[in-house]
Amino acid sequence: MQGKNDTLADKVLLSNAIFNGLENEASPGFIALRGECIAAVGRPEEAQAWIGAGTVVCDLGDAFIMPGVHDNHVFFTGYMSMHRGVDLTHAASIEEAVNFMLQAANNLPLGKDVTAYGWSEEGWGKLPEQSLLDELFPDRAVIAINLNKSYCWMNRLAQEKYQFLPDQCSAEARALLLQAMMQDHSLVKQEFMEFCRILAARGVTSIKDIGFDRHSELLPILEELKETGELPLRFHFSLEPVVESLDIATGMKYKALYNGDLIRFQGYKLMLDGVVADHTGDMLEPYADMPGVTTLRTVDYKKIEASVLEADSQGIKCCLTAEGDAAIRQAVSMIEKCREQQGNNLIRHSISDLEYPHPDDLIRMGENEIFAEVYAQILLLNPTYEEAYMPVVVGKGNENRFYNYKSMLEANVPITIGTDLPLFITSVPDSLYSASHRLFPDGSPAGGWYPDRGMPPSEVLKAWTINGAKHCYMEEVTGTLEAGKYADIAVFDRDLLNASAGDIRDAQVILTIMGGKVTYNHSWNEG
């Protein structure tokens, strides 16, 4: 490999462990970067040909280099709403929390909402009362969401204004509130950049964000950042109809407008069932702890199917969110019908969540080239195996059907990984701990929870990288470390493929590069 003065690299990364995303192992080598792309990848002894007087050489030793991380399922607006306003994380009592919110109100214009976040019923010993907020804030809406996003402490004005109840505060239920919060262009831009910085520190170079209805408040900010060269990650987005009905006309407009490598429209997200843990997931068999009940929430499958078929007919893909095996079966059938009626296998539809799939439907997913969007950190929602809900709701004999990644791989289902952020913050190490080692936060159970159903570490990394790129129609330009592709790169401080279960969660990102630009460097935070 020869290098000339006009073909020398701007930067050369050297490492004993480069995972290129094409193979299952990491090997010693170098990556040469020029401009926004990778100029060359090769063996260590070939690196010198790319190095000149102006080349920045980074000898990373045993650090682990991999393609940049793509989180295939995030909600920026959800993250924003969990960090907007008064931080009640350290409020020791209801009285202290009220004082914090009163102080904040004194610095706000008359009538402006007070928002807060982070309080805990466990910390206070009881739920706070609405009447207290009604009395102290008679002229402005007050909304304080708790730490685990399950309850909003609100006054009457807030409930009337935003049309949701304290114990029914999912992101979808809070859609009107989120829409109002997105109106402050300057603040939203600031919050989005902070969001990007947090993700860059975790190796993220690309996301697929879910926006409600038209996502019209965020898109101008993204265009602004793109024009000024400040957009620090590749932003793919899908629309979830919540306040409005599915709008094909807007989808067609966005498909034409947003089709670049920095901002790209990725279709629609459509909710099918609810959550298996609270019995709103739609099941083929009754819940073990609720005899005779297969779901507490009915689903209008015909209406959803009509939307999917209409979107597919216009070449727009859909992500169908389904948890229970009955809902997953319906989702597969809808996409199967798209294949039969349109005969178009190029539209990369997906199913997200996929908590409790039936093995037969995983085979059908593979046959129909349906992408899976899984939350590989999901076991970490349960403090211990003993406290996990899976055997309770389906019985001990069926719990091994939850998060059955091995059967997905055997059925040739292309697996991508998301976080449903803010459900989780993106963490490749945590996903390896949960999806490969199959352990709960306390390290239980010994030997892992049905370890034969997990993903090998190399497949977890591919799900975070090349598979996400494929789902977003970006595999020709990113997702692997190859010459000619964008220099989208994440560097960790240890070998992710061979780290022990006890060591993997301590792994840290030390460098993130998107399009040749450093978006995170661990040394920035040193000292």
PDB file of N, CA and C in Angstrom, residues 331-404:
ATOM      1  N   ALA A 331     -48.636  -8.151  13.593  1.00  0.00           N
ATOM      2  CA  ALA A 331     -47.689  -7.257  12.924  1.00  0.00           C
ATOM      3  C   ALA A 331     -47.002  -7.961  11.761  1.00  0.00           C
ATOM      4  N   VAL A 332     -46.582  -9.202  11.993  1.00  0.00           N
ATOM      5  CA  VAL A 332     -45.941  -9.969  10.919  1.00  0.00           C
ATOM      6  C   VAL A 332     -46.917 -10.153   9.756  1.00  0.00           C
ATOM      7  N   SER A 333     -48.162 -10.457  10.074  1.00  0.00           N
ATOM      8  CA  SER A 333     -49.166 -10.674   9.017  1.00  0.00           C
ATOM      9  C   SER A 333     -49.405  -9.410   8.201  1.00  0.00           C
ATOM     10  N   MET A 334     -49.396  -8.258   8.870  1.00  0.00           N
ATOM     11  CA  MET A 334     -49.582  -6.996   8.139  1.00  0.00           C
ATOM     12  C   MET A 334     -48.460  -6.783   7.130  1.00  0.00           C
ATOM     13  N   ILE A 335     -47.231  -7.002   7.563  1.00  0.00           N
ATOM     14  CA  ILE A 335     -46.092  -6.789   6.661  1.00  0.00           C
ATOM     15  C   ILE A 335     -46.058  -7.872   5.586  1.00  0.00           C
ATOM     16  N   GLU A 336     -46.448  -9.073   5.960  1.00  0.00           N
ATOM     17  CA  GLU A 336     -46.538 -10.161   4.983  1.00  0.00           C
ATOM     18  C   GLU A 336     -47.543  -9.793   3.887  1.00  0.00           C
ATOM     19  N   LYS A 337     -48.649  -9.171   4.289  1.00  0.00           N
ATOM     20  CA  LYS A 337     -49.654  -8.744   3.309  1.00  0.00           C
ATOM     21  C   LYS A 337     -49.091  -7.659   2.391  1.00  0.00           C
ATOM     22  N   CYS A 338     -48.257  -6.780   2.941  1.00  0.00           N
ATOM     23  CA  CYS A 338     -47.582  -5.775   2.102  1.00  0.00           C
ATOM     24  C   CYS A 338     -46.751  -6.469   1.029  1.00  0.00           C
ATOM     25  N   ARG A 339     -46.006  -7.495   1.429  1.00  0.00           N
ATOM     26  CA  ARG A 339     -45.160  -8.217   0.484  1.00  0.00           C
ATOM     27  C   ARG A 339     -46.007  -8.873  -0.606  1.00  0.00           C
ATOM     28  N   GLU A 340     -47.137  -9.449  -0.203  1.00  0.00           N
ATOM     29  CA  GLU A 340     -47.993 -10.158  -1.153  1.00  0.00           C
ATOM     30  C   GLU A 340     -48.680  -9.191  -2.122  1.00  0.00           C
ATOM     31  N   GLN A 341     -49.206  -8.082  -1.596  1.00  0.00           N
ATOM     32  CA  GLN A 341     -49.986  -7.169  -2.428  1.00  0.00           C
ATOM     33  C   GLN A 341     -49.113  -6.248  -3.273  1.00  0.00           C
ATOM     34  N   GLN A 342     -48.021  -5.762  -2.675  1.00  0.00           N
ATOM     35  CA  GLN A 342     -47.160  -4.839  -3.403  1.00  0.00           C
ATOM     36  C   GLN A 342     -45.980  -5.539  -4.077  1.00  0.00           C
ATOM     37  N   GLY A 343     -45.628  -6.716  -3.582  1.00  0.00           N
ATOM     38  CA  GLY A 343     -44.485  -7.428  -4.133  1.00  0.00           C
ATOM     39  C   GLY A 343     -43.204  -6.628  -4.022  1.00  0.00           C
ATOM     40  N   ASN A 344     -43.104  -5.806  -2.987  1.00  0.00           N
ATOM     41  CA  ASN A 344     -41.950  -4.908  -2.851  1.00  0.00           C
ATOM     42  C   ASN A 344     -41.169  -5.287  -1.598  1.00  0.00           C
ATOM     43  N   ASN A 345     -40.074  -6.000  -1.789  1.00  0.00           N
ATOM     44  CA  ASN A 345     -39.264  -6.418  -0.657  1.00  0.00           C
ATOM     45  C   ASN A 345     -38.186  -5.409  -0.302  1.00  0.00           C
ATOM     46  N   LEU A 346     -38.194  -4.253  -0.968  1.00  0.00           N
ATOM     47  CA  LEU A 346     -37.163  -3.256  -0.715  1.00  0.00           C
ATOM     48  C   LEU A 346     -37.513  -2.349   0.459  1.00  0.00           C
ATOM     49  N   ILE A 347     -38.763  -2.336   0.867  1.00  0.00           N
ATOM     50  CA  ILE A 347     -39.182  -1.493   1.987  1.00  0.00           C
ATOM     51  C   ILE A 347     -38.860  -2.219   3.279  1.00  0.00           C
ATOM     52  N   ARG A 348     -38.004  -1.626   4.078  1.00  0.00           N
ATOM     53  CA  ARG A 348     -37.448  -2.323   5.239  1.00  0.00           C
ATOM     54  C   ARG A 348     -38.283  -2.069   6.488  1.00  0.00           C
ATOM     55  N   HIS A 349     -39.475  -2.663   6.498  1.00  0.00           N
ATOM     56  CA  HIS A 349     -40.351  -2.546   7.657  1.00  0.00           C
ATOM     57  C   HIS A 349     -39.718  -3.245   8.862  1.00  0.00           C
ATOM     58  N   SER A 350     -40.179  -2.850  10.050  1.00  0.00           N
ATOM     59  CA  SER A 350     -39.624  -3.441  11.274  1.00  0.00           C
ATOM     60  C   SER A 350     -40.711  -3.646  12.316  1.00  0.00           C
ATOM     61  N   ILE A 351     -40.381  -4.464  13.301  1.00  0.00           N
ATOM     62  CA  ILE A 351     -41.211  -4.637  14.499  1.00  0.00           C
ATOM     63  C   ILE A 351     -40.322  -4.324  15.687  1.00  0.00           C
ATOM     64  N   SER A 352     -40.805  -3.470  16.570  1.00  0.00           N
ATOM     65  CA  SER A 352     -40.002  -3.107  17.740  1.00  0.00           C
ATOM     66  C   SER A 352     -40.558  -3.754  19.002  1.00  0.00           C
ATOM     67  N   ASP A 353     -39.755  -3.761  20.028  1.00  0.00           N
ATOM     68  CA  ASP A 353     -40.034  -4.328  21.353  1.00  0.00           C
ATOM     69  C   ASP A 353     -39.893  -5.858  21.339  1.00  0.00           C
ATOM     70  N   LEU A 354     -40.839  -6.552  20.696  1.00  0.00           N
ATOM     71  CA  LEU A 354     -40.710  -8.011  20.509  1.00  0.00           C
ATOM     72  C   LEU A 354     -40.361  -8.739  21.803  1.00  0.00           C
ATOM     73  N   GLU A 355     -41.093  -8.429  22.871  1.00  0.00           N
ATOM     74  CA  GLU A 355     -40.789  -9.044  24.167  1.00  0.00           C
ATOM     75  C   GLU A 355     -41.025 -10.556  24.161  1.00  0.00           C
ATOM     76  N   TYR A 356     -42.173 -10.974  23.645  1.00  0.00           N
ATOM     77  CA  TYR A 356     -42.594 -12.366  23.838  1.00  0.00           C
ATOM     78  C   TYR A 356     -43.072 -12.948  22.510  1.00  0.00           C
ATOM     79  N   PRO A 357     -42.162 -13.133  21.558  1.00  0.00           N
ATOM     80  CA  PRO A 357     -42.578 -13.650  20.246  1.00  0.00           C
ATOM     81  C   PRO A 357     -42.804 -15.152  20.257  1.00  0.00           C
ATOM     82  N   HIS A 358     -43.700 -15.619  19.404  1.00  0.00           N
ATOM     83  CA  HIS A 358     -43.850 -17.057  19.185  1.00  0.00           C
ATOM     84  C   HIS A 358     -42.780 -17.483  18.180  1.00  0.00           C
ATOM     85  N   PRO A 359     -42.113 -18.620  18.393  1.00  0.00           N
ATOM     86  CA  PRO A 359     -41.055 -19.053  17.464  1.00  0.00           C
ATOM     87  C   PRO A 359     -41.503 -19.107  16.005  1.00  0.00           C
ATOM     88  N   ASP A 360     -42.746 -19.507  15.756  1.00  0.00           N
ATOM     89  CA  ASP A 360     -43.242 -19.583  14.374  1.00  0.00           C
ATOM     90  C   ASP A 360     -43.210 -18.216  13.690  1.00  0.00           C
ATOM     91  N   ASP A 361     -43.464 -17.166  14.462  1.00  0.00           N
ATOM     92  CA  ASP A 361     -43.522 -15.839  13.874  1.00  0.00           C
ATOM     93  C   ASP A 361     -42.127 -15.254  13.643  1.00  0.00           C
ATOM     94  N   LEU A 362     -41.153 -15.715  14.408  1.00  0.00           N
ATOM     95  CA  LEU A 362     -39.779 -15.316  14.120  1.00  0.00           C
ATOM     96  C   LEU A 362     -39.339 -15.891  12.779  1.00  0.00           C
ATOM     97  N   ILE A 363     -39.746 -17.117  12.494  1.00  0.00           N
ATOM     98  CA  ILE A 363     -39.432 -17.727  11.185  1.00  0.00           C
ATOM     99  C   ILE A 363     -40.063 -16.904  10.070  1.00  0.00           C
ATOM    100  N   ARG A 364     -41.315 -16.487  10.270  1.00  0.00           N
ATOM    101  CA  ARG A 364     -42.001 -15.665   9.263  1.00  0.00           C
ATOM    102  C   ARG A 364     -41.317 -14.308   9.101  1.00  0.00           C
ATOM    103  N   MET A 365     -40.818 -13.748  10.208  1.00  0.00           N
ATOM    104  CA  MET A 365     -40.101 -12.481  10.112  1.00  0.00           C
ATOM    105  C   MET A 365     -38.869 -12.622   9.223  1.00  0.00           C
ATOM    106  N   GLY A 366     -38.130 -13.715   9.415  1.00  0.00           N
ATOM    107  CA  GLY A 366     -36.954 -13.957   8.597  1.00  0.00           C
ATOM    108  C   GLY A 366     -37.310 -14.127   7.135  1.00  0.00           C
ATOM    109  N   GLU A 367     -38.366 -14.863   6.875  1.00  0.00           N
ATOM    110  CA  GLU A 367     -38.787 -15.110   5.489  1.00  0.00           C
ATOM    111  C   GLU A 367     -39.207 -13.823   4.785  1.00  0.00           C
ATOM    112  N   ASN A 368     -39.765 -12.888   5.550  1.00  0.00           N
ATOM    113  CA  ASN A 368     -40.254 -11.632   4.972  1.00  0.00           C
ATOM    114  C   ASN A 368     -39.273 -10.472   5.153  1.00  0.00           C
ATOM    115  N   GLU A 369     -38.062 -10.778   5.600  1.00  0.00           N
ATOM    116  CA  GLU A 369     -37.004  -9.766   5.756  1.00  0.00           C
ATOM    117  C   GLU A 369     -37.450  -8.602   6.625  1.00  0.00           C
ATOM    118  N   ILE A 370     -38.129  -8.926   7.725  1.00  0.00           N
ATOM    119  CA  ILE A 370     -38.608  -7.907   8.648  1.00  0.00           C
ATOM    120  C   ILE A 370     -37.543  -7.654   9.704  1.00  0.00           C
ATOM    121  N   PHE A 371     -37.157  -6.392   9.855  1.00  0.00           N
ATOM    122  CA  PHE A 371     -36.150  -6.027  10.849  1.00  0.00           C
ATOM    123  C   PHE A 371     -36.748  -6.061  12.259  1.00  0.00           C
ATOM    124  N   ALA A 372     -35.928  -6.454  13.213  1.00  0.00           N
ATOM    125  CA  ALA A 372     -36.299  -6.402  14.627  1.00  0.00           C
ATOM    126  C   ALA A 372     -35.602  -5.213  15.269  1.00  0.00           C
ATOM    127  N   GLU A 373     -36.344  -4.458  16.069  1.00  0.00           N
ATOM    128  CA  GLU A 373     -35.756  -3.386  16.878  1.00  0.00           C
ATOM    129  C   GLU A 373     -35.911  -3.791  18.338  1.00  0.00           C
ATOM    130  N   VAL A 374     -34.820  -4.291  18.935  1.00  0.00           N
ATOM    131  CA  VAL A 374     -34.901  -4.802  20.297  1.00  0.00           C
ATOM    132  C   VAL A 374     -34.178  -3.861  21.260  1.00  0.00           C
ATOM    133  N   TYR A 375     -34.567  -3.965  22.531  1.00  0.00           N
ATOM    134  CA  TYR A 375     -33.917  -3.187  23.583  1.00  0.00           C
ATOM    135  C   TYR A 375     -32.984  -4.140  24.330  1.00  0.00           C
ATOM    136  N   ALA A 376     -31.733  -4.176  23.906  1.00  0.00           N
ATOM    137  CA  ALA A 376     -30.809  -5.187  24.422  1.00  0.00           C
ATOM    138  C   ALA A 376     -30.440  -4.972  25.883  1.00  0.00           C
ATOM    139  N   GLN A 377     -30.751  -3.809  26.455  1.00  0.00           N
ATOM    140  CA  GLN A 377     -30.459  -3.540  27.862  1.00  0.00           C
ATOM    141  C   GLN A 377     -31.635  -3.901  28.771  1.00  0.00           C
ATOM    142  N   ILE A 378     -32.637  -4.566  28.218  1.00  0.00           N
ATOM    143  CA  ILE A 378     -33.936  -4.688  28.869  1.00  0.00           C
ATOM    144  C   ILE A 378     -33.902  -5.406  30.222  1.00  0.00           C
ATOM    145  N   LEU A 379     -33.011  -6.396  30.403  1.00  0.00           N
ATOM    146  CA  LEU A 379     -32.985  -7.108  31.684  1.00  0.00           C
ATOM    147  C   LEU A 379     -32.655  -6.174  32.836  1.00  0.00           C
ATOM    148  N   LEU A 380     -32.016  -5.057  32.539  1.00  0.00           N
ATOM    149  CA  LEU A 380     -31.592  -4.138  33.589  1.00  0.00           C
ATOM    150  C   LEU A 380     -32.754  -3.344  34.176  1.00  0.00           C
ATOM    151  N   LEU A 381     -33.960  -3.515  33.624  1.00  0.00           N
ATOM    152  CA  LEU A 381     -35.144  -2.902  34.237  1.00  0.00           C
ATOM    153  C   LEU A 381     -35.519  -3.588  35.541  1.00  0.00           C
ATOM    154  N   ASN A 382     -35.076  -4.835  35.701  1.00  0.00           N
ATOM    155  CA  ASN A 382     -35.414  -5.623  36.880  1.00  0.00           C
ATOM    156  C   ASN A 382     -34.198  -5.653  37.804  1.00  0.00           C
ATOM    157  N   PRO A 383     -34.331  -5.262  39.065  1.00  0.00           N
ATOM    158  CA  PRO A 383     -33.161  -5.239  39.954  1.00  0.00           C
ATOM    159  C   PRO A 383     -32.476  -6.599  40.092  1.00  0.00           C
ATOM    160  N   THR A 384     -33.280  -7.660  40.171  1.00  0.00           N
ATOM    161  CA  THR A 384     -32.741  -9.013  40.330  1.00  0.00           C
ATOM    162  C   THR A 384     -33.616  -9.990  39.548  1.00  0.00           C
ATOM    163  N   TYR A 385     -33.098 -11.188  39.329  1.00  0.00           N
ATOM    164  CA  TYR A 385     -33.921 -12.203  38.677  1.00  0.00           C
ATOM    165  C   TYR A 385     -35.137 -12.536  39.538  1.00  0.00           C
ATOM    166  N   GLU A 386     -34.964 -12.591  40.852  1.00  0.00           N
ATOM    167  CA  GLU A 386     -36.064 -12.932  41.748  1.00  0.00           C
ATOM    168  C   GLU A 386     -37.221 -11.942  41.645  1.00  0.00           C
ATOM    169  N   GLU A 387     -36.917 -10.700  41.288  1.00  0.00           N
ATOM    170  CA  GLU A 387     -37.955  -9.670  41.195  1.00  0.00           C
ATOM    171  C   GLU A 387     -38.488  -9.492  39.779  1.00  0.00           C
ATOM    172  N   ALA A 388     -37.987 -10.268  38.823  1.00  0.00           N
ATOM    173  CA  ALA A 388     -38.396 -10.113  37.423  1.00  0.00           C
ATOM    174  C   ALA A 388     -39.848 -10.569  37.232  1.00  0.00           C
ATOM    175  N   TYR A 389     -40.547  -9.886  36.348  1.00  0.00           N
ATOM    176  CA  TYR A 389     -41.972 -10.156  36.156  1.00  0.00           C
ATOM    177  C   TYR A 389     -42.249 -11.288  35.174  1.00  0.00           C
ATOM    178  N   MET A 390     -41.246 -11.695  34.377  1.00  0.00           N
ATOM    179  CA  MET A 390     -41.496 -12.617  33.270  1.00  0.00           C
ATOM    180  C   MET A 390     -42.148 -13.939  33.695  1.00  0.00           C
ATOM    181  N   PRO A 391     -41.581 -14.651  34.704  1.00  0.00           N
ATOM    182  CA  PRO A 391     -42.236 -15.912  35.087  1.00  0.00           C
ATOM    183  C   PRO A 391     -43.598 -15.718  35.734  1.00  0.00           C
ATOM    184  N   VAL A 392     -43.843 -14.543  36.273  1.00  0.00           N
ATOM    185  CA  VAL A 392     -45.131 -14.273  36.923  1.00  0.00           C
ATOM    186  C   VAL A 392     -46.245 -14.198  35.884  1.00  0.00           C
ATOM    187  N   VAL A 393     -45.996 -13.481  34.781  1.00  0.00           N
ATOM    188  CA  VAL A 393     -47.076 -13.221  33.825  1.00  0.00           C
ATOM    189  C   VAL A 393     -47.311 -14.368  32.843  1.00  0.00           C
ATOM    190  N   VAL A 394     -46.273 -15.191  32.577  1.00  0.00           N
ATOM    191  CA  VAL A 394     -46.470 -16.286  31.616  1.00  0.00           C
ATOM    192  C   VAL A 394     -46.210 -17.669  32.204  1.00  0.00           C
ATOM    193  N   GLY A 395     -45.742 -17.735  33.444  1.00  0.00           N
ATOM    194  CA  GLY A 395     -45.433 -19.018  34.050  1.00  0.00           C
ATOM    195  C   GLY A 395     -43.973 -19.391  33.846  1.00  0.00           C
ATOM    196  N   LYS A 396     -43.444 -20.131  34.792  1.00  0.00           N
ATOM    197  CA  LYS A 396     -42.028 -20.501  34.764  1.00  0.00           C
ATOM    198  C   LYS A 396     -41.670 -21.270  33.495  1.00  0.00           C
ATOM    199  N   GLY A 397     -42.577 -22.101  33.013  1.00  0.00           N
ATOM    200  CA  GLY A 397     -42.281 -22.932  31.852  1.00  0.00           C
ATOM    201  C   GLY A 397     -42.175 -22.171  30.544  1.00  0.00           C
ATOM    202  N   ASN A 398     -42.702 -20.947  30.508  1.00  0.00           N
ATOM    203  CA  ASN A 398     -42.700 -20.164  29.256  1.00  0.00           C
ATOM    204  C   ASN A 398     -41.788 -18.940  29.292  1.00  0.00           C
ATOM    205  N   GLU A 399     -41.173 -18.671  30.431  1.00  0.00           N
ATOM    206  CA  GLU A 399     -40.411 -17.420  30.521  1.00  0.00           C
ATOM    207  C   GLU A 399     -39.225 -17.383  29.558  1.00  0.00           C
ATOM    208  N   ASN A 400     -38.749 -18.550  29.117  1.00  0.00           N
ATOM    209  CA  ASN A 400     -37.591 -18.561  28.211  1.00  0.00           C
ATOM    210  C   ASN A 400     -37.916 -18.040  26.812  1.00  0.00           C
ATOM    211  N   ARG A 401     -39.192 -17.744  26.553  1.00  0.00           N
ATOM    212  CA  ARG A 401     -39.553 -17.159  25.257  1.00  0.00           C
ATOM    213  C   ARG A 401     -39.349 -15.650  25.223  1.00  0.00           C
ATOM    214  N   PHE A 402     -39.139 -15.031  26.394  1.00  0.00           N
ATOM    215  CA  PHE A 402     -38.847 -13.606  26.434  1.00  0.00           C
ATOM    216  C   PHE A 402     -37.447 -13.340  25.872  1.00  0.00           C
ATOM    217  N   TYR A 403     -37.327 -12.295  25.062  1.00  0.00           N
ATOM    218  CA  TYR A 403     -36.030 -11.814  24.571  1.00  0.00           C
ATOM    219  C   TYR A 403     -35.214 -12.953  23.962  1.00  0.00           C
ATOM    220  N   ASN A 404     -35.852 -13.663  23.036  1.00  0.00           N
ATOM    221  CA  ASN A 404     -35.250 -14.861  22.449  1.00  0.00           C
ATOM    222  C   ASN A 404     -34.423 -14.484  21.212  1.00  0.00           C
TER     223      ASN A 404
END
